[in-house]
mmCIF file of C-alpha atoms and ligand atoms in Angstrom:
data_model
loop_
_atom_site.group_PDB
_atom_site.id
_atom_site.type_symbol
_atom_site.label_atom_id
_atom_site.label_comp_id
_atom_site.label_asym_id
_atom_site.label_seq_id
_atom_site.Cartn_x
_atom_site.Cartn_y
_atom_site.Cartn_z
ATOM 1 C CA UNK A 1 35.154 -66.903 7.853
ATOM 2 C CA UNK A 2 31.610 -66.520 9.133
ATOM 3 C CA UNK A 3 32.765 -63.780 11.473
ATOM 4 C CA UNK A 4 34.529 -61.960 8.639
ATOM 5 C CA UNK A 5 31.364 -62.097 6.596
ATOM 6 C CA UNK A 6 29.372 -60.647 9.482
ATOM 7 C CA UNK A 7 31.847 -57.787 9.905
ATOM 8 C CA UNK A 8 31.762 -57.143 6.181
ATOM 9 C CA UNK A 9 27.974 -57.096 5.974
ATOM 10 C CA UNK A 10 27.766 -54.867 9.073
ATOM 11 C CA UNK A 11 30.086 -52.370 7.351
ATOM 12 C CA UNK A 12 28.084 -52.582 4.158
ATOM 13 C CA UNK A 13 24.898 -51.873 6.080
ATOM 14 C CA UNK A 14 26.480 -48.909 7.916
ATOM 15 C CA UNK A 15 27.850 -47.585 4.632
ATOM 16 C CA UNK A 16 24.520 -47.828 2.835
ATOM 17 C CA UNK A 17 22.696 -46.151 5.746
ATOM 18 C CA UNK A 18 25.260 -43.353 5.706
ATOM 19 C CA UNK A 19 24.999 -42.998 1.918
ATOM 20 C CA UNK A 20 21.242 -42.856 2.185
ATOM 21 C CA UNK A 21 21.497 -40.177 4.856
ATOM 22 C CA UNK A 22 23.816 -38.093 2.681
ATOM 23 C CA UNK A 23 21.568 -38.617 -0.351
ATOM 24 C CA UNK A 24 18.574 -37.198 1.538
ATOM 25 C CA UNK A 25 19.008 -33.697 0.173
ATOM 26 C CA UNK A 26 20.200 -34.549 -3.330
ATOM 27 C CA UNK A 27 18.319 -32.820 -6.097
ATOM 28 C CA UNK A 28 17.837 -34.568 -9.433
ATOM 29 C CA UNK A 29 17.160 -32.022 -12.163
ATOM 30 C CA UNK A 30 14.352 -32.440 -14.674
ATOM 31 C CA UNK A 31 15.615 -31.838 -18.197
ATOM 32 C CA UNK A 32 13.707 -29.581 -20.535
ATOM 33 C CA UNK A 33 15.786 -26.962 -22.361
ATOM 34 C CA UNK A 34 15.228 -23.222 -22.147
ATOM 35 C CA UNK A 35 13.668 -21.528 -25.186
ATOM 36 C CA UNK A 36 15.548 -18.796 -27.048
ATOM 37 C CA UNK A 37 13.885 -15.966 -25.040
ATOM 38 C CA UNK A 38 12.571 -17.836 -22.029
ATOM 39 C CA UNK A 39 13.729 -19.966 -19.147
ATOM 40 C CA UNK A 40 11.814 -23.224 -18.675
ATOM 41 C CA UNK A 41 10.499 -23.765 -15.122
ATOM 42 C CA UNK A 42 9.099 -27.086 -13.907
ATOM 43 C CA UNK A 43 6.068 -26.500 -11.739
ATOM 44 C CA UNK A 44 3.281 -28.203 -9.795
ATOM 45 C CA UNK A 45 0.426 -25.854 -8.820
ATOM 46 C CA UNK A 46 -1.882 -28.265 -7.028
ATOM 47 C CA UNK A 47 -1.124 -30.315 -3.906
ATOM 48 C CA UNK A 48 -2.514 -30.960 -0.448
ATOM 49 C CA UNK A 49 -1.165 -31.181 3.080
ATOM 50 C CA UNK A 50 -2.570 -32.234 6.466
ATOM 51 C CA UNK A 51 -4.191 -28.765 6.591
ATOM 52 C CA UNK A 52 -6.892 -30.247 4.360
ATOM 53 C CA UNK A 53 -7.107 -33.883 3.278
ATOM 54 C CA UNK A 54 -3.440 -34.482 2.408
ATOM 55 C CA UNK A 55 -1.199 -36.770 4.452
ATOM 56 C CA UNK A 56 1.967 -34.717 4.875
ATOM 57 C CA UNK A 57 3.185 -31.642 6.688
ATOM 58 C CA UNK A 58 3.756 -28.574 4.454
ATOM 59 C CA UNK A 59 7.594 -28.727 4.626
ATOM 60 C CA UNK A 60 7.494 -32.289 3.233
ATOM 61 C CA UNK A 61 6.034 -30.933 -0.010
ATOM 62 C CA UNK A 62 8.979 -28.545 -0.284
ATOM 63 C CA UNK A 63 11.496 -31.374 0.345
ATOM 64 C CA UNK A 64 9.814 -33.575 -2.301
ATOM 65 C CA UNK A 65 9.808 -30.771 -4.881
ATOM 66 C CA UNK A 66 13.476 -30.019 -4.256
ATOM 67 C CA UNK A 67 14.509 -33.686 -4.543
ATOM 68 C CA UNK A 68 12.595 -34.133 -7.803
ATOM 69 C CA UNK A 69 13.953 -31.038 -9.540
ATOM 70 C CA UNK A 70 10.912 -28.740 -9.460
ATOM 71 C CA UNK A 71 11.294 -24.941 -9.570
ATOM 72 C CA UNK A 72 7.895 -23.806 -8.282
ATOM 73 C CA UNK A 73 5.107 -25.366 -6.227
ATOM 74 C CA UNK A 74 1.898 -24.221 -4.592
ATOM 75 C CA UNK A 75 0.158 -25.766 -1.576
ATOM 76 C CA UNK A 76 -3.536 -25.618 -2.381
ATOM 77 C CA UNK A 77 -5.434 -26.955 0.584
ATOM 78 C CA UNK A 78 -9.232 -26.917 0.388
ATOM 79 C CA UNK A 79 -10.958 -23.795 1.694
ATOM 80 C CA UNK A 80 -14.154 -25.719 2.411
ATOM 81 C CA UNK A 81 -12.855 -29.130 3.486
ATOM 82 C CA UNK A 82 -10.640 -29.444 6.548
ATOM 83 C CA UNK A 83 -11.125 -32.891 8.095
ATOM 84 C CA UNK A 84 -8.414 -32.230 10.738
ATOM 85 C CA UNK A 85 -9.834 -28.950 12.004
ATOM 86 C CA UNK A 86 -10.186 -30.359 15.526
ATOM 87 C CA UNK A 87 -6.387 -30.794 15.617
ATOM 88 C CA UNK A 88 -4.984 -28.107 13.311
ATOM 89 C CA UNK A 89 -5.408 -24.403 12.621
ATOM 90 C CA UNK A 90 -8.024 -23.404 10.044
ATOM 91 C CA UNK A 91 -6.010 -20.285 9.198
ATOM 92 C CA UNK A 92 -5.645 -20.637 5.413
ATOM 93 C CA UNK A 93 -2.273 -18.843 5.485
ATOM 94 C CA UNK A 94 -0.784 -21.419 7.851
ATOM 95 C CA UNK A 95 0.441 -24.145 5.413
ATOM 96 C CA UNK A 96 2.343 -21.513 3.403
ATOM 97 C CA UNK A 97 3.781 -19.846 6.539
ATOM 98 C CA UNK A 98 5.101 -23.173 7.858
ATOM 99 C CA UNK A 99 6.990 -24.016 4.655
ATOM 100 C CA UNK A 100 8.003 -20.592 3.294
ATOM 101 C CA UNK A 101 11.448 -20.543 4.965
ATOM 102 C CA UNK A 102 12.308 -24.020 3.631
ATOM 103 C CA UNK A 103 11.185 -22.970 0.152
ATOM 104 C CA UNK A 104 13.351 -19.869 0.346
ATOM 105 C CA UNK A 105 16.414 -21.884 1.443
ATOM 106 C CA UNK A 106 15.879 -24.291 -1.443
ATOM 107 C CA UNK A 107 15.285 -21.469 -3.946
ATOM 108 C CA UNK A 108 11.812 -22.683 -4.880
ATOM 109 C CA UNK A 109 9.226 -20.214 -6.073
ATOM 110 C CA UNK A 110 6.396 -20.609 -3.605
ATOM 111 C CA UNK A 111 3.240 -18.525 -4.190
ATOM 112 C CA UNK A 112 0.337 -18.773 -1.760
ATOM 113 C CA UNK A 113 -2.700 -20.722 -2.913
ATOM 114 C CA UNK A 114 -5.904 -22.486 -1.985
ATOM 115 C CA UNK A 115 -8.400 -24.780 -3.656
ATOM 116 C CA UNK A 116 -11.945 -23.365 -3.714
ATOM 117 C CA UNK A 117 -13.980 -26.515 -3.288
ATOM 118 C CA UNK A 118 -17.659 -26.485 -4.292
ATOM 119 C CA UNK A 119 -20.008 -29.166 -5.542
ATOM 120 C CA UNK A 120 -20.473 -29.256 -9.330
ATOM 121 C CA UNK A 121 -21.389 -26.769 -10.623
ATOM 122 C CA UNK A 122 -19.172 -24.808 -10.229
ATOM 123 C CA UNK A 123 -16.618 -27.421 -9.062
ATOM 124 C CA UNK A 124 -13.034 -26.921 -7.850
ATOM 125 C CA UNK A 125 -10.784 -23.950 -8.623
ATOM 126 C CA UNK A 126 -7.261 -23.068 -7.562
ATOM 127 C CA UNK A 127 -6.476 -19.473 -6.746
ATOM 128 C CA UNK A 128 -2.707 -18.894 -6.600
ATOM 129 C CA UNK A 129 -0.555 -15.801 -5.977
ATOM 130 C CA UNK A 130 -2.945 -14.787 -3.217
ATOM 131 C CA UNK A 131 -1.988 -12.165 -0.667
ATOM 132 C CA UNK A 132 -4.447 -13.107 2.062
ATOM 133 C CA UNK A 133 -6.019 -16.522 1.578
ATOM 134 C CA UNK A 134 -8.387 -16.017 4.530
ATOM 135 C CA UNK A 135 -10.288 -13.380 2.500
ATOM 136 C CA UNK A 136 -11.679 -16.325 0.526
ATOM 137 C CA UNK A 137 -13.557 -17.710 3.526
ATOM 138 C CA UNK A 138 -17.029 -16.953 2.249
ATOM 139 C CA UNK A 139 -19.812 -19.220 1.035
ATOM 140 C CA UNK A 140 -20.546 -17.313 -2.162
ATOM 141 C CA UNK A 141 -18.446 -18.837 -4.922
ATOM 142 C CA UNK A 142 -18.486 -15.880 -7.308
ATOM 143 C CA UNK A 143 -17.561 -13.564 -4.457
ATOM 144 C CA UNK A 144 -14.583 -15.864 -3.632
ATOM 145 C CA UNK A 145 -13.277 -15.716 -7.195
ATOM 146 C CA UNK A 146 -13.844 -11.956 -7.314
ATOM 147 C CA UNK A 147 -11.861 -11.474 -4.093
ATOM 148 C CA UNK A 148 -9.026 -13.684 -5.407
ATOM 149 C CA UNK A 149 -8.871 -11.551 -8.529
ATOM 150 C CA UNK A 150 -8.846 -8.347 -6.470
ATOM 151 C CA UNK A 151 -5.674 -9.727 -4.876
ATOM 152 C CA UNK A 152 -4.135 -10.246 -8.333
ATOM 153 C CA UNK A 153 -4.540 -14.019 -8.198
ATOM 154 C CA UNK A 154 -4.289 -16.452 -11.110
ATOM 155 C CA UNK A 155 -7.405 -18.668 -11.065
ATOM 156 C CA UNK A 156 -7.861 -21.993 -12.862
ATOM 157 C CA UNK A 157 -10.568 -24.667 -13.063
ATOM 158 C CA UNK A 158 -9.379 -28.035 -11.730
ATOM 159 C CA UNK A 159 -10.246 -31.550 -12.983
ATOM 160 C CA UNK A 160 -13.446 -30.289 -14.670
ATOM 161 C CA UNK A 161 -14.837 -33.814 -15.165
ATOM 162 C CA UNK A 162 -15.229 -34.220 -11.371
ATOM 163 C CA UNK A 163 -18.009 -34.935 -10.204
ATOM 164 C CA UNK A 164 -21.844 -35.235 -10.145
ATOM 165 C CA UNK A 165 -24.443 -35.045 -12.891
ATOM 166 C CA UNK A 166 -23.138 -31.755 -14.329
ATOM 167 C CA UNK A 167 -19.472 -32.754 -14.374
ATOM 168 C CA UNK A 168 -17.518 -31.813 -17.467
ATOM 169 C CA UNK A 169 -19.984 -29.177 -18.683
ATOM 170 C CA UNK A 170 -19.236 -25.549 -19.332
ATOM 171 C CA UNK A 171 -22.113 -23.668 -17.740
ATOM 172 C CA UNK A 172 -23.296 -20.113 -17.064
ATOM 173 C CA UNK A 173 -21.118 -19.784 -13.982
ATOM 174 C CA UNK A 174 -17.963 -20.439 -16.041
ATOM 175 C CA UNK A 175 -19.139 -17.965 -18.665
ATOM 176 C CA UNK A 176 -19.653 -15.370 -15.917
ATOM 177 C CA UNK A 177 -16.070 -15.867 -14.627
ATOM 178 C CA UNK A 178 -14.694 -15.938 -18.156
ATOM 179 C CA UNK A 179 -16.512 -12.741 -19.262
ATOM 180 C CA UNK A 180 -15.173 -10.965 -16.176
ATOM 181 C CA UNK A 181 -11.653 -12.234 -16.964
ATOM 182 C CA UNK A 182 -11.603 -13.922 -13.580
ATOM 183 C CA UNK A 183 -10.845 -17.382 -14.996
ATOM 184 C CA UNK A 184 -7.371 -17.718 -16.474
ATOM 185 C CA UNK A 185 -6.734 -21.395 -17.019
ATOM 186 C CA UNK A 186 -7.784 -25.026 -16.729
ATOM 187 C CA UNK A 187 -6.132 -28.271 -15.764
ATOM 188 C CA UNK A 188 -5.734 -30.283 -18.961
ATOM 189 C CA UNK A 189 -4.171 -33.008 -16.850
ATOM 190 C CA UNK A 190 -4.526 -33.893 -13.193
ATOM 191 C CA UNK A 191 -2.521 -36.843 -11.839
ATOM 192 C CA UNK A 192 -3.046 -39.717 -14.248
ATOM 193 C CA UNK A 193 -5.952 -38.097 -16.119
ATOM 194 C CA UNK A 194 -5.916 -36.078 -19.346
ATOM 195 C CA UNK A 195 -8.931 -34.011 -20.356
ATOM 196 C CA UNK A 196 -9.113 -33.579 -24.176
ATOM 197 C CA UNK A 197 -12.125 -31.282 -23.830
ATOM 198 C CA UNK A 198 -10.237 -28.935 -21.482
ATOM 199 C CA UNK A 199 -7.365 -28.993 -23.994
ATOM 200 C CA UNK A 200 -9.785 -27.938 -26.749
ATOM 201 C CA UNK A 201 -11.436 -25.231 -24.618
ATOM 202 C CA UNK A 202 -8.055 -23.762 -23.647
ATOM 203 C CA UNK A 203 -7.131 -23.455 -27.334
ATOM 204 C CA UNK A 204 -10.507 -21.942 -28.291
ATOM 205 C CA UNK A 205 -10.881 -19.585 -25.332
ATOM 206 C CA UNK A 206 -7.242 -18.625 -24.833
ATOM 207 C CA UNK A 207 -6.992 -20.143 -21.371
ATOM 208 C CA UNK A 208 -3.695 -21.282 -19.845
ATOM 209 C CA UNK A 209 -3.094 -25.044 -19.836
ATOM 210 C CA UNK A 210 -1.942 -26.618 -16.573
ATOM 211 C CA UNK A 211 -0.953 -30.105 -15.486
ATOM 212 C CA UNK A 212 -0.587 -30.871 -11.800
ATOM 213 C CA UNK A 213 -0.413 -33.812 -9.397
ATOM 214 C CA UNK A 214 -3.217 -32.888 -6.936
ATOM 215 C CA UNK A 215 -1.175 -35.143 -4.692
ATOM 216 C CA UNK A 216 -2.541 -36.061 -1.268
ATOM 217 C CA UNK A 217 -0.155 -38.831 -0.177
ATOM 218 C CA UNK A 218 3.640 -38.538 0.264
ATOM 219 C CA UNK A 219 5.574 -38.576 -3.027
ATOM 220 C CA UNK A 220 8.335 -41.114 -2.532
ATOM 221 C CA UNK A 221 10.070 -40.578 -5.890
ATOM 222 C CA UNK A 222 13.738 -39.683 -5.628
ATOM 223 C CA UNK A 223 14.289 -39.068 -9.317
ATOM 224 C CA UNK A 224 12.338 -38.202 -12.425
ATOM 225 C CA UNK A 225 12.492 -40.344 -15.579
ATOM 226 C CA UNK A 226 10.585 -40.459 -18.859
ATOM 227 C CA UNK A 227 8.588 -43.403 -17.527
ATOM 228 C CA UNK A 228 8.045 -42.216 -13.957
ATOM 229 C CA UNK A 229 7.464 -38.562 -13.217
ATOM 230 C CA UNK A 230 4.981 -36.129 -11.799
ATOM 231 C CA UNK A 231 2.330 -34.635 -14.013
ATOM 232 C CA UNK A 232 3.686 -31.091 -14.212
ATOM 233 C CA UNK A 233 3.474 -27.743 -15.958
ATOM 234 C CA UNK A 234 6.415 -26.287 -17.865
ATOM 235 C CA UNK A 235 6.267 -22.502 -17.682
ATOM 236 C CA UNK A 236 8.347 -20.342 -20.036
ATOM 237 C CA UNK A 237 9.361 -17.277 -18.040
ATOM 238 C CA UNK A 238 11.294 -14.120 -18.859
ATOM 239 C CA UNK A 239 12.524 -13.987 -15.259
ATOM 240 C CA UNK A 240 12.605 -16.875 -12.728
ATOM 241 C CA UNK A 241 10.797 -14.805 -10.076
ATOM 242 C CA UNK A 242 7.285 -14.822 -8.602
ATOM 243 C CA UNK A 243 6.312 -11.897 -10.867
ATOM 244 C CA UNK A 244 7.935 -13.563 -13.861
ATOM 245 C CA UNK A 245 6.046 -16.789 -13.143
ATOM 246 C CA UNK A 246 2.692 -15.004 -12.860
ATOM 247 C CA UNK A 247 3.322 -13.020 -16.025
ATOM 248 C CA UNK A 248 4.104 -16.175 -17.985
ATOM 249 C CA UNK A 249 1.003 -17.956 -16.658
ATOM 250 C CA UNK A 250 -1.257 -15.040 -17.536
ATOM 251 C CA UNK A 251 0.310 -14.930 -21.026
ATOM 252 C CA UNK A 252 -0.362 -18.692 -21.409
ATOM 253 C CA UNK A 253 3.282 -19.661 -21.954
ATOM 254 C CA UNK A 254 2.974 -23.270 -20.708
ATOM 255 C CA UNK A 255 3.131 -26.900 -21.761
ATOM 256 C CA UNK A 256 2.068 -29.954 -19.763
ATOM 257 C CA UNK A 257 4.129 -33.083 -19.215
ATOM 258 C CA UNK A 258 1.707 -35.966 -18.718
ATOM 259 C CA UNK A 259 2.718 -39.627 -18.870
ATOM 260 C CA UNK A 260 4.645 -40.199 -22.142
ATOM 261 C CA UNK A 261 3.533 -36.991 -23.842
ATOM 262 C CA UNK A 262 3.550 -33.228 -23.852
ATOM 263 C CA UNK A 263 0.256 -31.379 -24.111
ATOM 264 C CA UNK A 264 -0.094 -27.766 -25.189
ATOM 265 C CA UNK A 265 -0.394 -25.443 -28.135
ATOM 266 C CA UNK A 266 1.684 -25.351 -31.300
ATOM 267 C CA UNK A 267 2.939 -21.939 -30.224
ATOM 268 C CA UNK A 268 4.930 -23.416 -27.313
ATOM 269 C CA UNK A 269 5.401 -27.096 -28.257
ATOM 270 C CA UNK A 270 7.118 -26.143 -31.533
ATOM 271 C CA UNK A 271 9.925 -24.086 -29.939
ATOM 272 C CA UNK A 272 10.235 -26.671 -27.180
ATOM 273 C CA UNK A 273 10.725 -29.394 -29.800
ATOM 274 C CA UNK A 274 13.276 -27.255 -31.661
ATOM 275 C CA UNK A 275 15.237 -26.616 -28.459
ATOM 276 C CA UNK A 276 15.116 -30.287 -27.475
ATOM 277 C CA UNK A 277 16.080 -31.996 -30.732
ATOM 278 C CA UNK A 278 19.551 -31.423 -32.167
ATOM 279 C CA UNK A 279 20.188 -32.942 -35.630
ATOM 280 C CA UNK A 280 23.893 -33.424 -36.359
ATOM 281 C CA UNK A 281 25.463 -33.086 -39.786
ATOM 282 C CA UNK A 282 25.576 -36.604 -41.383
ATOM 283 C CA UNK A 283 28.921 -38.288 -40.657
ATOM 284 C CA UNK A 284 28.685 -40.922 -43.382
ATOM 285 C CA UNK A 285 27.327 -41.144 -46.932
ATOM 286 C CA UNK A 286 27.774 -44.579 -48.480
ATOM 287 C CA UNK A 287 25.722 -46.685 -50.935
ATOM 288 C CA UNK A 288 23.184 -43.854 -51.277
ATOM 289 C CA UNK A 289 22.588 -43.950 -47.541
ATOM 290 C CA UNK A 290 23.127 -41.177 -44.973
ATOM 291 C CA UNK A 291 24.078 -41.824 -41.376
ATOM 292 C CA UNK A 292 23.594 -39.184 -38.725
ATOM 293 C CA UNK A 293 23.053 -38.629 -34.998
ATOM 294 C CA UNK A 294 20.034 -36.930 -33.446
ATOM 295 C CA UNK A 295 20.159 -35.816 -29.803
ATOM 296 C CA UNK A 296 17.133 -35.430 -27.526
ATOM 297 C CA UNK A 297 17.917 -32.996 -24.717
ATOM 298 C CA UNK A 298 14.587 -33.500 -22.912
ATOM 299 C CA UNK A 299 13.250 -35.988 -20.368
ATOM 300 C CA UNK A 300 10.461 -37.121 -22.708
ATOM 301 C CA UNK A 301 10.887 -39.914 -25.249
ATOM 302 C CA UNK A 302 10.000 -38.412 -28.607
ATOM 303 C CA UNK A 303 8.129 -40.486 -31.178
ATOM 304 C CA UNK A 304 8.246 -39.292 -34.818
ATOM 305 C CA UNK A 305 6.107 -40.601 -37.691
ATOM 306 C CA UNK A 306 6.966 -39.810 -41.280
ATOM 307 C CA UNK A 307 4.570 -37.378 -42.994
ATOM 308 C CA UNK A 308 6.666 -36.640 -46.093
ATOM 309 C CA UNK A 309 8.319 -38.746 -48.759
ATOM 310 C CA UNK A 310 11.755 -39.430 -47.322
ATOM 311 C CA UNK A 311 13.314 -40.917 -44.200
ATOM 312 C CA UNK A 312 12.498 -43.869 -41.942
ATOM 313 C CA UNK A 313 8.781 -44.516 -41.297
ATOM 314 C CA UNK A 314 9.312 -43.945 -37.592
ATOM 315 C CA UNK A 315 12.062 -42.412 -35.496
ATOM 316 C CA UNK A 316 12.339 -42.906 -31.749
ATOM 317 C CA UNK A 317 14.414 -40.365 -29.846
ATOM 318 C CA UNK A 318 15.002 -41.684 -26.358
ATOM 319 C CA UNK A 319 14.889 -39.127 -23.520
ATOM 320 C CA UNK A 320 18.291 -37.562 -22.888
ATOM 321 C CA UNK A 321 19.743 -39.883 -25.520
ATOM 322 C CA UNK A 322 21.417 -39.868 -28.913
ATOM 323 C CA UNK A 323 19.864 -41.885 -31.726
ATOM 324 C CA UNK A 324 21.624 -43.130 -34.815
ATOM 325 C CA UNK A 325 19.429 -42.511 -37.862
ATOM 326 C CA UNK A 326 19.839 -43.959 -41.332
ATOM 327 C CA UNK A 327 18.266 -42.349 -44.411
ATOM 328 C CA UNK A 328 18.154 -44.666 -47.419
ATOM 329 C CA UNK A 329 17.684 -43.963 -51.155
ATOM 330 C CA UNK A 330 19.465 -40.609 -51.145
ATOM 331 C CA UNK A 331 20.608 -40.103 -54.765
ATOM 332 C CA UNK A 332 23.123 -37.353 -54.008
ATOM 333 C CA UNK A 333 24.632 -35.846 -50.844
ATOM 334 C CA UNK A 334 22.623 -32.614 -50.721
ATOM 335 C CA UNK A 335 20.910 -30.821 -47.792
ATOM 336 C CA UNK A 336 17.298 -31.903 -47.327
ATOM 337 C CA UNK A 337 14.265 -31.392 -45.113
ATOM 338 C CA UNK A 338 12.401 -34.406 -43.724
ATOM 339 C CA UNK A 339 8.851 -33.857 -42.554
ATOM 340 C CA UNK A 340 7.483 -35.752 -39.599
ATOM 341 C CA UNK A 341 4.809 -35.614 -36.934
ATOM 342 C CA UNK A 342 5.879 -35.668 -33.284
ATOM 343 C CA UNK A 343 2.949 -37.891 -32.286
ATOM 344 C CA UNK A 344 3.390 -37.438 -28.541
ATOM 345 C CA UNK A 345 3.576 -33.619 -28.686
ATOM 346 C CA UNK A 346 -0.201 -32.946 -28.658
ATOM 347 C CA UNK A 347 -1.062 -29.511 -30.054
ATOM 348 C CA UNK A 348 -4.781 -30.420 -29.890
ATOM 349 C CA UNK A 349 -6.621 -33.604 -28.903
ATOM 350 C CA UNK A 350 -5.337 -36.503 -31.053
ATOM 351 C CA UNK A 351 -3.135 -34.104 -33.074
ATOM 352 C CA UNK A 352 0.651 -34.368 -33.080
ATOM 353 C CA UNK A 353 3.053 -31.506 -33.801
ATOM 354 C CA UNK A 354 4.271 -31.259 -37.426
ATOM 355 C CA UNK A 355 8.072 -30.925 -37.459
ATOM 356 C CA UNK A 356 10.851 -30.606 -39.985
ATOM 357 C CA UNK A 357 14.269 -32.222 -39.547
ATOM 358 C CA UNK A 358 16.787 -30.224 -41.499
ATOM 359 C CA UNK A 359 19.629 -32.450 -42.702
ATOM 360 C CA UNK A 360 22.823 -30.715 -43.769
ATOM 361 C CA UNK A 361 25.152 -31.810 -46.518
ATOM 362 C CA UNK A 362 27.525 -34.493 -45.153
HETATM 363 ZN ZN1 ZN B 401 -10.242 -30.809 -6.297
HETATM 364 ZN ZN1 ZN B 402 -7.082 -30.864 -4.983
#
């Protein structure tokens, strides 16, 4: 009997090793629906490799992104900080070159990028969609950003609350970039952090909102769930191409998925909500109560709070789930609109998205 058990457990071990091997390349999609005129891409525009202070080889970033269901990534190693320069090339094109074939095979959009890394002020900026990253090897910060723009790059200010006495302040240097139209966006979220002030500035100054990981270590996630996911940027593109991605970023068609919420503007969170939430016609009307199903086609749990007169005080729509909703005190079976606030769809700091649930006649 003991021998049988040993044989059995050996087989189980072999089987699980084999299954793990086969699962290596499995992609788990992230679910956010397309909008009526746009395709929704899931993107991370800020990450590091061993070519600066990250811990992985460039191709590992591509493998991680594929596994986790991303559509576009950018390797943004520091221009000014290369702790492994004794061992590795300081050619700023190199990380991209090493991973470009893998990205192509996996159909990931893979623009070239770097992180311009200065003390505060001015701080850290990503320049993406570069043609020749090595042109940015100059000490003068304004000259770097100018050269990036001459290459048609998209430039955004990273984690603006980092670091030093002037952290978190908008200063003359940002005004200079902004007035020249050389600054196109800001990170409103970086890893676990959310920056309400950047959120506010993006709304006021028409800058693109971005959310990225800024990951340095390996990302061991195999799947993405509502409770465990990368901080990422949803980009609403006309075409899923490099040009389409850049056009959408420059036109500010983004939303940020950060922890248990989406961050953005009403302009893009409203259609994303409408595409995600499907309200079914009520299937039962009894004792002045309506029963209906509401589907959530996104990977974010949606939390609704009543803002009008009718309907439950709160409605929770689990990610990728169907919720059974009961509406009491309905005198007659007529169509109605229920008004709510999607409290975790932030259209400004501490401001949820107002939404209407249209209920048809049963
Ligand atoms: Zn940085
Ligand atoms: Zn970084």
